[in-house]
PDB file of C-alpha atoms in Angstrom:
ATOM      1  CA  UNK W   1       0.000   0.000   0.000  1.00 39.00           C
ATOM      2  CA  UNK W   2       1.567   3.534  -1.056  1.00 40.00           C
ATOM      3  CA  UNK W   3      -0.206   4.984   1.750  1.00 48.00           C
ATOM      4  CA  UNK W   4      -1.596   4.009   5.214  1.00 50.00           C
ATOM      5  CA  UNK W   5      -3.757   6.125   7.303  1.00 55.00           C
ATOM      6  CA  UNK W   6      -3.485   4.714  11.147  1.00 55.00           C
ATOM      7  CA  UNK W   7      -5.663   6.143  14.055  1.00 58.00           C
ATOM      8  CA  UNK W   8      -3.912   7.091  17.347  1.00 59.00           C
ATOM      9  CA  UNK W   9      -0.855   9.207  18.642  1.00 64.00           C
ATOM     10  CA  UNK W  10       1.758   8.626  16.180  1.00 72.00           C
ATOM     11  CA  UNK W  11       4.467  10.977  14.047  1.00 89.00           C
ATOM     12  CA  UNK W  12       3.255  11.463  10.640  1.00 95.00           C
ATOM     13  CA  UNK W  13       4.879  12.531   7.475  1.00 97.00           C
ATOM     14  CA  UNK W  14       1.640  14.902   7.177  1.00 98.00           C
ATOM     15  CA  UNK W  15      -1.426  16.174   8.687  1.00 97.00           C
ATOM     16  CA  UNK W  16      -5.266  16.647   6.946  1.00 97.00           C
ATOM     17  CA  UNK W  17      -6.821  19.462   8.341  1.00 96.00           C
ATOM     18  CA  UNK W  18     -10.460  18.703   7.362  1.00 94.00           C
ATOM     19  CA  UNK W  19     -12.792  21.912   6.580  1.00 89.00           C
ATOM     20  CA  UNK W  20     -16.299  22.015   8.156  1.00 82.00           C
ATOM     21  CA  UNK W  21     -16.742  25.650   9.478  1.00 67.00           C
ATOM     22  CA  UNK W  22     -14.686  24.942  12.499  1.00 77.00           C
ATOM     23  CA  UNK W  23     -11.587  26.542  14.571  1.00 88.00           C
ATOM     24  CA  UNK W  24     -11.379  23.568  16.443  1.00 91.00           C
ATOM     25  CA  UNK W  25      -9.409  21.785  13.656  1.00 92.00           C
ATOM     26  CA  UNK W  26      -6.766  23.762  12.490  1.00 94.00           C
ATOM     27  CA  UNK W  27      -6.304  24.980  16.086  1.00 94.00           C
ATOM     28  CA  UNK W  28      -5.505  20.858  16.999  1.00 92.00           C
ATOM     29  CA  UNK W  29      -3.375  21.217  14.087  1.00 94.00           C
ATOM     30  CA  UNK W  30      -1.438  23.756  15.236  1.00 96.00           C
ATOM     31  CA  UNK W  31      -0.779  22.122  18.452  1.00 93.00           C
ATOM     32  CA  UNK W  32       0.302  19.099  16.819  1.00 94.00           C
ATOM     33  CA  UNK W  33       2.452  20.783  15.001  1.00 97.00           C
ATOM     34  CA  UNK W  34       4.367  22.442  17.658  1.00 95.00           C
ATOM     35  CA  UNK W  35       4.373  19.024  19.448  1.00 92.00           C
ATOM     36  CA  UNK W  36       6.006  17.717  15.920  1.00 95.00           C
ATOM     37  CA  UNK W  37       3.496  15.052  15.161  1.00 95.00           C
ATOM     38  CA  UNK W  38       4.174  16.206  11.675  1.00 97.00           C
ATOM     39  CA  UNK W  39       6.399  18.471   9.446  1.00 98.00           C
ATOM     40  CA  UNK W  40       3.530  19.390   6.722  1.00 98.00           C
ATOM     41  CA  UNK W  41       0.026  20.086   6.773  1.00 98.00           C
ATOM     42  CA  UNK W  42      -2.451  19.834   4.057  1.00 98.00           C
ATOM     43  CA  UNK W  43      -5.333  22.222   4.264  1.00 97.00           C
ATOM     44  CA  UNK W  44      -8.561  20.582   2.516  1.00 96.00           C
ATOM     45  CA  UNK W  45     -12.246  22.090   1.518  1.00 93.00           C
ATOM     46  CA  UNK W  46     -13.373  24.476  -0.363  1.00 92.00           C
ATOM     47  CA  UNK W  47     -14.264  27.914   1.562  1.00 86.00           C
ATOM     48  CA  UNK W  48     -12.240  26.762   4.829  1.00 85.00           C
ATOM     49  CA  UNK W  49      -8.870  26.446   3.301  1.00 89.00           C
ATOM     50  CA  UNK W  50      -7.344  29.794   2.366  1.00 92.00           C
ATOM     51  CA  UNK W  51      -8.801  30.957   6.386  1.00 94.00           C
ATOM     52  CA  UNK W  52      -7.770  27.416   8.076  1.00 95.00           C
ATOM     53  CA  UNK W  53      -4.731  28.485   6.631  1.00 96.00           C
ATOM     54  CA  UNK W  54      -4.192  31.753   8.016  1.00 96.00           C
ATOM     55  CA  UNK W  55      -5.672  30.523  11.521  1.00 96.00           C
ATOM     56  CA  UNK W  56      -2.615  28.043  11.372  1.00 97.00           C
ATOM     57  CA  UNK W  57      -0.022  30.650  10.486  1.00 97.00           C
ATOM     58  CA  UNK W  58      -1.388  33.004  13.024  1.00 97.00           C
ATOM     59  CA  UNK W  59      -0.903  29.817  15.422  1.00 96.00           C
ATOM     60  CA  UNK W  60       2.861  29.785  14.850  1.00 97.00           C
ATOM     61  CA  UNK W  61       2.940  27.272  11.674  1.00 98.00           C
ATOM     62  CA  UNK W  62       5.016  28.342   8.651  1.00 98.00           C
ATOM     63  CA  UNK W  63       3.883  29.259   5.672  1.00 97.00           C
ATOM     64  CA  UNK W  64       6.116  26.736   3.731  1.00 98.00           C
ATOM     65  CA  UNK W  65       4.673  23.752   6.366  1.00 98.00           C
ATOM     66  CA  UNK W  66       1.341  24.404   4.511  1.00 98.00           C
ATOM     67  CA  UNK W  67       0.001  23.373   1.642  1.00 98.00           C
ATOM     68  CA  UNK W  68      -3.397  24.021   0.399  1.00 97.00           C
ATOM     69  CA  UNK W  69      -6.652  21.888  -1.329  1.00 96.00           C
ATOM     70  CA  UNK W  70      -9.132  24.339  -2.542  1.00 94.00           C
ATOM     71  CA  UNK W  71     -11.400  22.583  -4.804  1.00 95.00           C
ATOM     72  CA  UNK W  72     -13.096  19.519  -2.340  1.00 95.00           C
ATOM     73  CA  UNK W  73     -16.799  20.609  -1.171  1.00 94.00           C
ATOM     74  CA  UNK W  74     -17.435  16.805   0.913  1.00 94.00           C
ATOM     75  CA  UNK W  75     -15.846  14.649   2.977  1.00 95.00           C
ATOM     76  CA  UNK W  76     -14.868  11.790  -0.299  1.00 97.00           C
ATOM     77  CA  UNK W  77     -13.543  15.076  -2.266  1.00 96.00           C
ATOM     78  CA  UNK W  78     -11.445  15.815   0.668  1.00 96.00           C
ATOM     79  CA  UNK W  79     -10.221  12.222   0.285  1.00 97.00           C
ATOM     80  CA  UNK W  80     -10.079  11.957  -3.273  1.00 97.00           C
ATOM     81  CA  UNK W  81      -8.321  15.091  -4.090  1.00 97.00           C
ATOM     82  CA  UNK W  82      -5.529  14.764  -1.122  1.00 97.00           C
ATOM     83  CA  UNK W  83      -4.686  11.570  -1.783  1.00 97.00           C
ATOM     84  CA  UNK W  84      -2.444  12.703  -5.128  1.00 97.00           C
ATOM     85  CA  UNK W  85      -0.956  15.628  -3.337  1.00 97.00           C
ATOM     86  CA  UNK W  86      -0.084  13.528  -0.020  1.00 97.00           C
ATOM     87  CA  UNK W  87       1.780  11.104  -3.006  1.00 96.00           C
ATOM     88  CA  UNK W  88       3.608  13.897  -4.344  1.00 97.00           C
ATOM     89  CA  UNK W  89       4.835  15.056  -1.086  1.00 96.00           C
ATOM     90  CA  UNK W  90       5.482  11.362  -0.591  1.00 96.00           C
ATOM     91  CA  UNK W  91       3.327  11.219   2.727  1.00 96.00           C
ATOM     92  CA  UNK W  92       2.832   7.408   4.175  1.00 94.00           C
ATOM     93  CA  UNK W  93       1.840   8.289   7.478  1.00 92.00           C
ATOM     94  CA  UNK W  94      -1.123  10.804   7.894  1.00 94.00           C
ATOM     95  CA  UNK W  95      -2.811  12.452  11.125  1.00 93.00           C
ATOM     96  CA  UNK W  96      -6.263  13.299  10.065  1.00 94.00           C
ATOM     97  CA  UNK W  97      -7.393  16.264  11.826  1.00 93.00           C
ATOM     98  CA  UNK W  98     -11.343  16.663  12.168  1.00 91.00           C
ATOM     99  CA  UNK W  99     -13.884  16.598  14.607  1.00 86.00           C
ATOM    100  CA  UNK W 100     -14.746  12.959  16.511  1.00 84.00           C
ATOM    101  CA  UNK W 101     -18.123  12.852  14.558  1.00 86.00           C
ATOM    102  CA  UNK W 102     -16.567  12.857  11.693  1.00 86.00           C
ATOM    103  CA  UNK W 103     -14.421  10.989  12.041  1.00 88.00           C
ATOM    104  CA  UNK W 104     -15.152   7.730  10.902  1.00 89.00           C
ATOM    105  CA  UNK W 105     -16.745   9.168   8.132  1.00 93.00           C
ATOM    106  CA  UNK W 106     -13.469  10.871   6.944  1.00 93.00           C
ATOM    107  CA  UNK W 107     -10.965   7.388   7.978  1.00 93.00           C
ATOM    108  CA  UNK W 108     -13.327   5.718   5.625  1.00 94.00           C
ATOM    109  CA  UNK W 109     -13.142   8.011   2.273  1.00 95.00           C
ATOM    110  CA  UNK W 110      -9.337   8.639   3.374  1.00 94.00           C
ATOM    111  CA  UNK W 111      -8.825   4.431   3.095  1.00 93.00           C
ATOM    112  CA  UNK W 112     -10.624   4.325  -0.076  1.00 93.00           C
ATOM    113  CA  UNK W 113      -8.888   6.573  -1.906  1.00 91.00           C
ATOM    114  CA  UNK W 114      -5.619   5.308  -1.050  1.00 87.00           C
TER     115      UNK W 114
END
């Protein structure tokens, strides 16, 4: 498998900050960051992005950690179109960052996709 996605506390080559309307996530992120569960962070959903960004550089995160995925508008887009970028940045461990409702919903598109 190219790429695994496990559940848990564990270093990752990259984190998924999944949109939804909500501080909560890139806010995690940001802590994660600092705690160096990972060195890169991939900013998916249309809308959220470009300000999930900004929330994470306000939060300490470099601009050159982040990298951004504008066009997905639901959870399997989210999946679908970070898969390719989380190849190119040659990513086999990934932190999904979302909210624990969503979770499972967001583990499963993530595994289908890879």
């Amino acid at each position: 498998q190219v790429l695994t996605v496990d559940s848990g506390e564990v270093k990752a080559d990259v984190m998924v900050v999944l949109g939804g309307g909500l501080r909560e996530r890139p806010e995690r992120a940001a802590e994660l960051f600092k705690q160096r569960a990972a060195p890169k962070i991939l900013v998916a959903g249309f809308g959220d992005c470009k300000a999930n960004g900004q929330l994470l550089e306000k939060s300490g995160v470099p601009e050159t950690a982040i990298v951004l995925e504008s066009k997905s508008r639901t959870t399997r887009e989210n999946a679908e179109f970070s898969i390719p970028l989380l190849r190119s940045l040659g990513a086999h461990r990934v932190i999904i960052v979302t909210s624990w409702y969503h979770s499972r919903r967001a583990l499963a598109c993530f595994e289908h996709y890879a």
